[in-house]
PDB file of C-alpha atoms in Angstrom:
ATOM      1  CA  UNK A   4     105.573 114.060 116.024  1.00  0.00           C
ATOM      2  CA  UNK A   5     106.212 110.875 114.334  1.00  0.00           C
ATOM      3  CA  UNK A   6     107.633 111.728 111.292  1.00  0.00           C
ATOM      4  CA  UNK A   7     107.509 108.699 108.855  1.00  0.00           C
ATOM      5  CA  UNK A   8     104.135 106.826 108.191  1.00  0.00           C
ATOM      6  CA  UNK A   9     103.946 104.166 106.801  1.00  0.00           C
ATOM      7  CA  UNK A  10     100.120 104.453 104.073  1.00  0.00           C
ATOM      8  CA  UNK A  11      99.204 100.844 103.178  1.00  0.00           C
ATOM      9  CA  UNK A  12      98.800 101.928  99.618  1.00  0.00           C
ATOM     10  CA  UNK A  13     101.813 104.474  98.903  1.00  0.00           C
ATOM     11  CA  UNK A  14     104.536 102.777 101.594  1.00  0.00           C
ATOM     12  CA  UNK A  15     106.949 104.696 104.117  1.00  0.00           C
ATOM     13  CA  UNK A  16     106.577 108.681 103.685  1.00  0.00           C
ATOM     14  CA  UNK A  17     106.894 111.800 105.231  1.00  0.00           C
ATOM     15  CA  UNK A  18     104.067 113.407 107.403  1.00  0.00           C
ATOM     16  CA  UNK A  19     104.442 116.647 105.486  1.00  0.00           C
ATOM     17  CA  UNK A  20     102.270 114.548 102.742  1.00  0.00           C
ATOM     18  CA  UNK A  21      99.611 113.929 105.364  1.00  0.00           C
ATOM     19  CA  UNK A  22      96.855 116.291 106.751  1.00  0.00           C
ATOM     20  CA  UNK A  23      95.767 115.223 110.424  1.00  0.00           C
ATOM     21  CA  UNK A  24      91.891 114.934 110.656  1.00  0.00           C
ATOM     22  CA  UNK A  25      91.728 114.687 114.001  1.00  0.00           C
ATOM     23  CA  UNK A  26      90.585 111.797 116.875  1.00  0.00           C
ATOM     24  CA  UNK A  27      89.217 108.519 115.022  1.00  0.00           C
ATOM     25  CA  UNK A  28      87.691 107.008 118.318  1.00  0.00           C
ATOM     26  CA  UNK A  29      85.058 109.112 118.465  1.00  0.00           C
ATOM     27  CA  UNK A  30      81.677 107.776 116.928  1.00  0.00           C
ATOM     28  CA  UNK A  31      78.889 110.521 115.571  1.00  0.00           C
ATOM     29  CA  UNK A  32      76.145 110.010 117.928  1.00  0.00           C
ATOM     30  CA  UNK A  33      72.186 109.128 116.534  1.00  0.00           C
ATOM     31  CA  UNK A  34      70.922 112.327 115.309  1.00  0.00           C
ATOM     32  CA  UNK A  35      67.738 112.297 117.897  1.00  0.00           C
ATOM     33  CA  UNK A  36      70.575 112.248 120.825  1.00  0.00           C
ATOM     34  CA  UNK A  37      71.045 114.677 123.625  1.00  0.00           C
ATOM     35  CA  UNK A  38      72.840 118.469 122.726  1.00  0.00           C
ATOM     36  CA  UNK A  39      74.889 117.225 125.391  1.00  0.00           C
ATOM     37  CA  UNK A  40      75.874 113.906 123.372  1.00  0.00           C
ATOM     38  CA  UNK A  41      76.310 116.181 120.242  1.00  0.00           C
ATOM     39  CA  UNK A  42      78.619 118.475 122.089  1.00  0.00           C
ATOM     40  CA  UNK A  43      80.911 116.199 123.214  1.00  0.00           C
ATOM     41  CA  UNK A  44      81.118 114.634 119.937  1.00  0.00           C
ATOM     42  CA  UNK A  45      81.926 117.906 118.052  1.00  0.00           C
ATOM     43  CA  UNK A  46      83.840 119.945 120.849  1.00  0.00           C
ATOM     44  CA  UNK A  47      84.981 117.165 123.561  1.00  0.00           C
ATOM     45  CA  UNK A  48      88.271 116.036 122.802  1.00  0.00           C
ATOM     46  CA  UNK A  49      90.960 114.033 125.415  1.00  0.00           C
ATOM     47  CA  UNK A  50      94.530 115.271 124.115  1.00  0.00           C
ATOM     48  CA  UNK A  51      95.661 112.536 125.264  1.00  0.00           C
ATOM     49  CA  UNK A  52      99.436 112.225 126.692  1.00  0.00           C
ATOM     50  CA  UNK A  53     100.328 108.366 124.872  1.00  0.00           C
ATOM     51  CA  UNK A  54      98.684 106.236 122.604  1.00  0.00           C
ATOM     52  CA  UNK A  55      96.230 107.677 120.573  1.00  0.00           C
ATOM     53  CA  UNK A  56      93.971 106.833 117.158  1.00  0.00           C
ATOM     54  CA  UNK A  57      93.494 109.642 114.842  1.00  0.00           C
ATOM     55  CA  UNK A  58      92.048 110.578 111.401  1.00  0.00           C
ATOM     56  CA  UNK A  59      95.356 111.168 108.749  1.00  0.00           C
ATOM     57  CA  UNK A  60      94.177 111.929 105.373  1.00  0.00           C
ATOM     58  CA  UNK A  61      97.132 111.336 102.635  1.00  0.00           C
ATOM     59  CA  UNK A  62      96.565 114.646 100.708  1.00  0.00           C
ATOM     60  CA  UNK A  63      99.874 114.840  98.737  1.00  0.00           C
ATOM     61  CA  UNK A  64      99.890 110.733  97.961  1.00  0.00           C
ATOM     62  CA  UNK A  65      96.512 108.313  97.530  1.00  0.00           C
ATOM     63  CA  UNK A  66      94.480 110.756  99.171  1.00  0.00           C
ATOM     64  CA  UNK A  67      93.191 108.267 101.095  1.00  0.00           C
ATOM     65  CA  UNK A  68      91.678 109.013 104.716  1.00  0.00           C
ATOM     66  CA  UNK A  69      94.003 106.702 107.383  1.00  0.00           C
ATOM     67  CA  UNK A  70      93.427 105.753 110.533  1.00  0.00           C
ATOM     68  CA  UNK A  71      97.035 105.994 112.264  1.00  0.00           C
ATOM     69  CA  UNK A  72      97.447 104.207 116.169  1.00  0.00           C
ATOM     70  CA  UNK A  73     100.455 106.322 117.260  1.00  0.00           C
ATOM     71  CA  UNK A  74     102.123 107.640 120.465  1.00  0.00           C
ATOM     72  CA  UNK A  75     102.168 111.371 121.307  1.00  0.00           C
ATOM     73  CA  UNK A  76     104.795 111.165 123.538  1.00  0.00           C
ATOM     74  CA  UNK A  77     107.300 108.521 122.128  1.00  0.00           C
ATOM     75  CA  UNK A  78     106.446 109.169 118.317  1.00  0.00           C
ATOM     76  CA  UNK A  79     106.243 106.021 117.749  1.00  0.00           C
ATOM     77  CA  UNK A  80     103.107 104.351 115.253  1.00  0.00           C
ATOM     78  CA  UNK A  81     101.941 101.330 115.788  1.00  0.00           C
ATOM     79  CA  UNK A  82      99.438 100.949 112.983  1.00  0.00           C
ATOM     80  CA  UNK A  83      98.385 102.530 109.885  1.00  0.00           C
ATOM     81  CA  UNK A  84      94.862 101.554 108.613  1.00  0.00           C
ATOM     82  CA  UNK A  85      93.046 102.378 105.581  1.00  0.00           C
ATOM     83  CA  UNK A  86      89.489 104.362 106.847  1.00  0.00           C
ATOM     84  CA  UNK A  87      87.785 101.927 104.897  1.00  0.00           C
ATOM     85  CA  UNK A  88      88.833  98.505 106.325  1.00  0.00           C
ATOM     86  CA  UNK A  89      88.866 100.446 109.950  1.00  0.00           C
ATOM     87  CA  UNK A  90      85.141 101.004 109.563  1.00  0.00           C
ATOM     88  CA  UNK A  91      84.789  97.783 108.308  1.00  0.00           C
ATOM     89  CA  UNK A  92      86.661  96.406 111.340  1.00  0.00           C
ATOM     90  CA  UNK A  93      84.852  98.443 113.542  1.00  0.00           C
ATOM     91  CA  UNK A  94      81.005  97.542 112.228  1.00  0.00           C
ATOM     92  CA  UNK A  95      82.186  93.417 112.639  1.00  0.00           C
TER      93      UNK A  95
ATOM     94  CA  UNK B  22      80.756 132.643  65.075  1.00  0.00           C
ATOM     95  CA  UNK B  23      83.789 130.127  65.093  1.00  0.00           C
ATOM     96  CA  UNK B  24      86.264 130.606  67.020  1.00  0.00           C
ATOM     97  CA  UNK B  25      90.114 129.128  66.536  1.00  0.00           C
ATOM     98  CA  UNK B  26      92.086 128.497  69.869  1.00  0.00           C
ATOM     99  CA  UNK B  27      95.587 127.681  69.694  1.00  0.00           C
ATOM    100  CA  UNK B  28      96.971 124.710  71.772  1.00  0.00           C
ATOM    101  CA  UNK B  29     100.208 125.969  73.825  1.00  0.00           C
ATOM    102  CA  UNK B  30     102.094 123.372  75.871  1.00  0.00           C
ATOM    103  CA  UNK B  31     102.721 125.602  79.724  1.00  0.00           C
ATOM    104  CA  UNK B  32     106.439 125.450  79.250  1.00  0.00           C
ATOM    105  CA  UNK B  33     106.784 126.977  75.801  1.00  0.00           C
ATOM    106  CA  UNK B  34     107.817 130.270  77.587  1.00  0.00           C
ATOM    107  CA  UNK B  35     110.815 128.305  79.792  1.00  0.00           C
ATOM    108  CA  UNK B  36     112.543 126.256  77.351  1.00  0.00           C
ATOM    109  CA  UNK B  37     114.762 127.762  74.692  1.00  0.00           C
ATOM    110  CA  UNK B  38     113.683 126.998  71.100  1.00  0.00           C
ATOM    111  CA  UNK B  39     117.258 125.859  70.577  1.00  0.00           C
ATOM    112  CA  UNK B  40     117.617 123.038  72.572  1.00  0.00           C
ATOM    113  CA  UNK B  41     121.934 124.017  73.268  1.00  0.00           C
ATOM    114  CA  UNK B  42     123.913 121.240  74.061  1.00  0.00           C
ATOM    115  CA  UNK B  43     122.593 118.011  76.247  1.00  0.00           C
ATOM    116  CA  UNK B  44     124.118 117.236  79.235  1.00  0.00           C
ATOM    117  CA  UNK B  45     124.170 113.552  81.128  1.00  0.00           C
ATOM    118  CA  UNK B  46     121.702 114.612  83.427  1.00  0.00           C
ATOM    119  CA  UNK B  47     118.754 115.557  81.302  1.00  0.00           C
ATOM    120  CA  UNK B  48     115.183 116.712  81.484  1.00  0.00           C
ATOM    121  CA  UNK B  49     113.236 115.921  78.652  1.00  0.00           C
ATOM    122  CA  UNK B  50     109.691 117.353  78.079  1.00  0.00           C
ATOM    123  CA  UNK B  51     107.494 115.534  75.397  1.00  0.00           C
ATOM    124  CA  UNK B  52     105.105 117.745  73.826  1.00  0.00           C
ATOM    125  CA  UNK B  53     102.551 115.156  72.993  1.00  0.00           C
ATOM    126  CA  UNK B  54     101.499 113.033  75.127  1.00  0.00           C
ATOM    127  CA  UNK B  55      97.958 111.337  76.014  1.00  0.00           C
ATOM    128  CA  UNK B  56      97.184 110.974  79.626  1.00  0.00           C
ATOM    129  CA  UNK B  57      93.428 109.986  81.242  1.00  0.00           C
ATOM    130  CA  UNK B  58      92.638 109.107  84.537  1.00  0.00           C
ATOM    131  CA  UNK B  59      90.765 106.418  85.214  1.00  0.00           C
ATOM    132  CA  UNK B  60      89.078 105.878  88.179  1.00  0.00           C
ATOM    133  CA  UNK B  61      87.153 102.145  89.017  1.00  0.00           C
ATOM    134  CA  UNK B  62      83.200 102.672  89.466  1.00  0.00           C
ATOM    135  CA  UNK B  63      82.454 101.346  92.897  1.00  0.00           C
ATOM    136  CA  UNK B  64      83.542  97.339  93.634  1.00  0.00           C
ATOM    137  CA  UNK B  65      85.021  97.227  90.077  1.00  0.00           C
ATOM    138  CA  UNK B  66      88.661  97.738  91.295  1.00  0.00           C
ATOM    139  CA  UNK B  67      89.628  94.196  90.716  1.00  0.00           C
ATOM    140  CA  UNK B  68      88.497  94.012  87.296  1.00  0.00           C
ATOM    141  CA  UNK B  69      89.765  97.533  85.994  1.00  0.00           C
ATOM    142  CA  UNK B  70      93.316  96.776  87.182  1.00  0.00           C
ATOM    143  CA  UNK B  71      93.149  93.448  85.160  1.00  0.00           C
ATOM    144  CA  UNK B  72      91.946  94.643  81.987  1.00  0.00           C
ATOM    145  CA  UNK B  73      94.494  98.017  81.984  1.00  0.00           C
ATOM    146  CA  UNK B  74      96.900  95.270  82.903  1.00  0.00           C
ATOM    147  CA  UNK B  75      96.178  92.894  79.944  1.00  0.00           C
ATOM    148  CA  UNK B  76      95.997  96.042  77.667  1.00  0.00           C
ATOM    149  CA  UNK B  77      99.777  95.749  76.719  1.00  0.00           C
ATOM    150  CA  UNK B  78     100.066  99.344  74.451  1.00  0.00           C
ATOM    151  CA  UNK B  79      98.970 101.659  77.689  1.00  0.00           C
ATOM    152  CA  UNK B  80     101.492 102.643  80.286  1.00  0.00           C
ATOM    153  CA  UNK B  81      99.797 102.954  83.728  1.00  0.00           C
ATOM    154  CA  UNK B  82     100.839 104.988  86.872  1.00  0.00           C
ATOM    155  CA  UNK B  83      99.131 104.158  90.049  1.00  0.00           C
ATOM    156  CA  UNK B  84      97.791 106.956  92.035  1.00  0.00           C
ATOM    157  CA  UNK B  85      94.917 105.542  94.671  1.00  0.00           C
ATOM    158  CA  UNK B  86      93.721 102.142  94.976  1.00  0.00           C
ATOM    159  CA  UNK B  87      91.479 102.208  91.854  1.00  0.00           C
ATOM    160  CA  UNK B  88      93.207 105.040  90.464  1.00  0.00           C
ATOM    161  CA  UNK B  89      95.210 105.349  87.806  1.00  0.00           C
ATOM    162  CA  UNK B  90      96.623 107.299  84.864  1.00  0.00           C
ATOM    163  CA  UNK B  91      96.832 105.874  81.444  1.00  0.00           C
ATOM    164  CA  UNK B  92      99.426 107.571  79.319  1.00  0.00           C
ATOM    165  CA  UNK B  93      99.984 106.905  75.894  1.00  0.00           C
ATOM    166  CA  UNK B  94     102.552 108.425  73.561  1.00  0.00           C
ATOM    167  CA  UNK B  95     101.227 107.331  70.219  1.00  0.00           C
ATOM    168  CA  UNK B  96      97.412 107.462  70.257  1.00  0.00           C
ATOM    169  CA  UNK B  97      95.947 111.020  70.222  1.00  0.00           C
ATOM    170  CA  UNK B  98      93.730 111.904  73.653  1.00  0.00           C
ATOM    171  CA  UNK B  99      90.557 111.148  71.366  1.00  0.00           C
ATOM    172  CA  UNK B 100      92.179 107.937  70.915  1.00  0.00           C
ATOM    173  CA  UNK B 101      93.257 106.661  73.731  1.00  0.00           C
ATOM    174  CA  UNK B 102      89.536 107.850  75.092  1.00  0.00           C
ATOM    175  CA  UNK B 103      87.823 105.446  72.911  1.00  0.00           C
ATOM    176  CA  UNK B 104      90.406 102.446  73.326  1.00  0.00           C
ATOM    177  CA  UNK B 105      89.621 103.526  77.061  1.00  0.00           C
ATOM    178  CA  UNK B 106      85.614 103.606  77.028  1.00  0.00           C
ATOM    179  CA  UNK B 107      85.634 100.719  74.919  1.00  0.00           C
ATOM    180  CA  UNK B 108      87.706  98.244  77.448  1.00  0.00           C
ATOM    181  CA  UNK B 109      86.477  99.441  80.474  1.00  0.00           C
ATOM    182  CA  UNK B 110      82.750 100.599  79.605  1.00  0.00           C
ATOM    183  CA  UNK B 111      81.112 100.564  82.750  1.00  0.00           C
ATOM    184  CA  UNK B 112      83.350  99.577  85.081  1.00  0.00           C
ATOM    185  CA  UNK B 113      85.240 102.914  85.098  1.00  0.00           C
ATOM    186  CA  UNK B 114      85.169 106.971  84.912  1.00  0.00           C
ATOM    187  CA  UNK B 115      87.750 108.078  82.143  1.00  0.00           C
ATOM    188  CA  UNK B 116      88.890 111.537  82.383  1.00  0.00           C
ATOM    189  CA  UNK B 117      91.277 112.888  79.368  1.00  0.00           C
ATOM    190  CA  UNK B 118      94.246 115.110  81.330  1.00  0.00           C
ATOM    191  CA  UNK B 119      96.232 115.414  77.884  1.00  0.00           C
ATOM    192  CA  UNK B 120      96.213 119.084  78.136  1.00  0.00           C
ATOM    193  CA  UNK B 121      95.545 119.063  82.231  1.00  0.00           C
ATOM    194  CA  UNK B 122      98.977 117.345  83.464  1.00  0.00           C
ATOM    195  CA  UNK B 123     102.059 117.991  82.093  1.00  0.00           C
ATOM    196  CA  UNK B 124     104.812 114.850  81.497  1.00  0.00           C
ATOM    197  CA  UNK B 125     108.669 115.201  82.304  1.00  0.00           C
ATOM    198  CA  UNK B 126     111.078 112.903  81.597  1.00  0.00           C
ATOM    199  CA  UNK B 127     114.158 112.724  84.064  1.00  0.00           C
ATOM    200  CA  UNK B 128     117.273 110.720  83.151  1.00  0.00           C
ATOM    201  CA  UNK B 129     120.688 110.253  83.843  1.00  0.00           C
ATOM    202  CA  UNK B 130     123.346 108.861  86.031  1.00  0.00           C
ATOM    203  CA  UNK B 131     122.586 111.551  89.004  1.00  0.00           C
ATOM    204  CA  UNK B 132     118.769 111.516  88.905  1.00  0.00           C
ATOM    205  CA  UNK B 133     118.263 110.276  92.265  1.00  0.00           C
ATOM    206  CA  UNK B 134     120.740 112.447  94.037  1.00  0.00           C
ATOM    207  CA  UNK B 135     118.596 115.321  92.267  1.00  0.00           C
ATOM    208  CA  UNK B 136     115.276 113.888  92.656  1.00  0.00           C
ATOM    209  CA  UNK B 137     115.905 113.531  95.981  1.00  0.00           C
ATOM    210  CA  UNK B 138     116.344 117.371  96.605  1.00  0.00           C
ATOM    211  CA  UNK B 139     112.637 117.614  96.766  1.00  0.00           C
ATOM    212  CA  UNK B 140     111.357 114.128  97.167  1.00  0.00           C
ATOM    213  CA  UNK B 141     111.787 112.497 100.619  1.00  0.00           C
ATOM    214  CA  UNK B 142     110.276 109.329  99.503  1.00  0.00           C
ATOM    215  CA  UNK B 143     112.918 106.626  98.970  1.00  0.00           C
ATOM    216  CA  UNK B 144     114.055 106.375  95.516  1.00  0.00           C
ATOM    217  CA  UNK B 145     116.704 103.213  96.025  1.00  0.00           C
ATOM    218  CA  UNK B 146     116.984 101.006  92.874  1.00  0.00           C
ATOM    219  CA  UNK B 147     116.241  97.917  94.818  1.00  0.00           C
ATOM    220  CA  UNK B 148     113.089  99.875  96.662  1.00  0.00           C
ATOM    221  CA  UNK B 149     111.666 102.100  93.843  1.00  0.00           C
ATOM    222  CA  UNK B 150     112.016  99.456  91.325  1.00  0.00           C
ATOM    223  CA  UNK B 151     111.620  99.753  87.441  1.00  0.00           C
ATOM    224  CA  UNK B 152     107.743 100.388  86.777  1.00  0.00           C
ATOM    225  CA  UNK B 153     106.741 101.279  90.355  1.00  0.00           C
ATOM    226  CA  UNK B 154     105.227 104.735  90.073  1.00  0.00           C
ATOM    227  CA  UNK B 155     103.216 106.892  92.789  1.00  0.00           C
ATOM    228  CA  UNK B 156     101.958 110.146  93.827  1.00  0.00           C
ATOM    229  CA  UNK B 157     104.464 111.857  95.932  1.00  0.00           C
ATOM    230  CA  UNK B 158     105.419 115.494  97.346  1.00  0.00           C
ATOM    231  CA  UNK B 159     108.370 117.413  95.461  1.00  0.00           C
ATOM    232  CA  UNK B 160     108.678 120.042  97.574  1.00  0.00           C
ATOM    233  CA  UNK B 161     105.135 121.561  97.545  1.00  0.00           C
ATOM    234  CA  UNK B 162     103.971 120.034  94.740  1.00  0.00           C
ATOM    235  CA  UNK B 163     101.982 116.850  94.487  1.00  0.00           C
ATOM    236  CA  UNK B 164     103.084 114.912  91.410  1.00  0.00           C
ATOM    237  CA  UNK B 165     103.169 111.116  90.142  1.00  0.00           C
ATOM    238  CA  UNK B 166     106.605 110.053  89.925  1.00  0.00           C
ATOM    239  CA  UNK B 167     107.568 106.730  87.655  1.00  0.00           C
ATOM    240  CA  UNK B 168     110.180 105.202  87.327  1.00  0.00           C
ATOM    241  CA  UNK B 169     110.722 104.358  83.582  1.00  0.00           C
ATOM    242  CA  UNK B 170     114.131 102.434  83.657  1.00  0.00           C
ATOM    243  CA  UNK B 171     117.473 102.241  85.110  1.00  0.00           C
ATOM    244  CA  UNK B 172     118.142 105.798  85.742  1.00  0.00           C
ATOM    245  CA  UNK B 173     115.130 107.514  83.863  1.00  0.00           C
ATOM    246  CA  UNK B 174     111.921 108.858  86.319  1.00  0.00           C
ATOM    247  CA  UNK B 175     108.648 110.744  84.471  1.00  0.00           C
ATOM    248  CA  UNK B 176     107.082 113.071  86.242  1.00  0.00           C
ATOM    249  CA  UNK B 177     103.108 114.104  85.767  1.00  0.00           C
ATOM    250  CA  UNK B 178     102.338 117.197  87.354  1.00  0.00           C
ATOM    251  CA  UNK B 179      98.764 119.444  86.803  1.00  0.00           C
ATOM    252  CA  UNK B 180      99.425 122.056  84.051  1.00  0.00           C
ATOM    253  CA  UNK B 181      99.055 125.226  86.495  1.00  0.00           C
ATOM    254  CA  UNK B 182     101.991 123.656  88.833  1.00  0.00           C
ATOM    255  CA  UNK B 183     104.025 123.049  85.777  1.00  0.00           C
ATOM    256  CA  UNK B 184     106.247 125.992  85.315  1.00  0.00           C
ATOM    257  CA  UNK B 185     106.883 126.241  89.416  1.00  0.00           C
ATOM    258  CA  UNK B 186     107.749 122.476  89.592  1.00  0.00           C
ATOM    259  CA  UNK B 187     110.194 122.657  86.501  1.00  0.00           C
ATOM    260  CA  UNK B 188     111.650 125.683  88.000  1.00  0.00           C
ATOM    261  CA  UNK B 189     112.334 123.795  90.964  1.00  0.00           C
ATOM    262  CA  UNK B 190     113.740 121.202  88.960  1.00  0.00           C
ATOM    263  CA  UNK B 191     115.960 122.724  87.105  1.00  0.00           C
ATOM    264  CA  UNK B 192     117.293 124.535  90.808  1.00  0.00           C
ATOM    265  CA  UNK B 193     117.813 121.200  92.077  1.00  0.00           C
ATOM    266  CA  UNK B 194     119.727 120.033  88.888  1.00  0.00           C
ATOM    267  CA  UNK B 195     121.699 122.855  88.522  1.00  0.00           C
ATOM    268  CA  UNK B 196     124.845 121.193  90.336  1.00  0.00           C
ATOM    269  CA  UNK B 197     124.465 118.281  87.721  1.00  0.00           C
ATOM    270  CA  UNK B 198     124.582 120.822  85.011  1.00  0.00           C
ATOM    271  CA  UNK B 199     121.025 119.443  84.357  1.00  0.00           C
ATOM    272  CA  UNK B 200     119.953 120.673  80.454  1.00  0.00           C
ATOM    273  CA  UNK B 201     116.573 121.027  79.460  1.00  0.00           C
ATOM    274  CA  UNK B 202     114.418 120.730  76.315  1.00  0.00           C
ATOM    275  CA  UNK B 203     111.724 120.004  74.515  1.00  0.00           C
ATOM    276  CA  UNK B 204     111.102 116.441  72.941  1.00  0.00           C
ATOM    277  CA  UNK B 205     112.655 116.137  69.198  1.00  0.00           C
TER     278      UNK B 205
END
């Protein structure tokens, strides 16, 4: 597991600070959609082997929810985000 | 019926009345100390942090963007309340911690080395610079570490992790001969 993050608010710290939220690629569905559309979004997950996006919430720092691009395999992160400016990002 | 309650500081039981003798490495505990949070109302964050900023008597920890604590050392809490309310008025929520977070005042020539014990954030002079402060883990405990000058860090920790986190602190000072007491 990739063991120092970087938060854009509190700088380089350990993951013990951080509580994973789980996978941030997944977008809540309308609520009229299909069971089937709603199970996948609450149960249906990839576990990906490589890069991946997930949900870190910085519990012990800012307490800010992050969204953190990293590699399962490697360890290595590519990108930290505040959850904010990702779903600002992401509704552009 | 009136009833009289009696205003303890959480470490009265842990530190001696008789403070012994102080060594270089020394934690410090002031008894009296105002601290609010105050938190920006929504889109205000810009103009909060500018008008704590310009507000030269308050000493400000960052905690979240639009976060902060406001300590003061002189004003009472019901002071520091109304200076509070009266620059921010709208624009922020002002909380008064003075009795919910406890301050501790770390200083001497080894406080890194024992800081860093619990602390895995780096604590470098030329990173962690004079006036940077931050919420960080100390072994279990969340706290907001400052630091206040060359080799002096304060600590604010919530009251009911007090006595656990200066227990731990005093374990990770004890090979600095780290002496505690109570501000004179």
């Amino acid at each position: 597991m990739a063991s120092l993050i970087s938060c854009p608010h509190c700088g380089t710290r350990p993951k013990e600070e951080f509580s994973i939220r789980g996978d941030a690629s997944v977008l809540r569905p309308d609520p009229e959609a299909s069971d089937e559309a709603w199970n996948d979004y609450v149960h249906i997950r990839a576990n990906p082997r490589g890069r991946y996006r997930e949900h870190w919430q910085h519990v012990a720092g800012c307490r800010r929810w992050l969204v953190v691009e990293r590699d399962t395999m490697t360890h290595e992160v590519y990108s930290v985000t505040d959850g904010a400016v990702a779903a600002r990002e992401a509704a552009r | 019926m009136s009833k009289t309650y009696i205003s303890r500081h959480p470490l009265e039981s842990r530190i001696p009345a008789d403070p012994g003798i102080r060594a270089v490495d020394h934690l410090e505990v002031p008894q009296r100390v105002a601290i609010a949070t105050v938190m920006a109302a929504e889109g205000g964050d810009a103009f909060v942090a500018a008008a704590l900023a310009a507000a030269g008597d308050l000493s400000l920890r960052f905690v979240a963007p639009g976060e902060w604590l406001a300590l003061s050392q002189l004003d009472t809490p019901e002071i520091l309340q109304r200076n509070l309310s009266l620059l921010l008025a709208e624009a922020a929520h002002i909380v008064d911690q003075s009795d919910g977070r406890v301050l501790l005042r770390l200083s001497g020539p080894n406080v890194r080395r024992i800081l860093a014990k619990g602390i895995a954030t780096d604590l470098h002079p030329n990173v962690f610079e004079v006036g940077t402060s931050s919420n960080v883990l100390c072994g279990h405990i969340s706290v907001n570490l400052a630091r206040t000058g060359e080799n002096e860090f304060e600590v604010i920790v919530m009251r009911s992790f007090a006595e656990s986190l200066f227990d731990d602190l005093k374990t990770m000072g004890r090979e600095f001969d780290l002496s505690v007491g109570f501000s004179t």
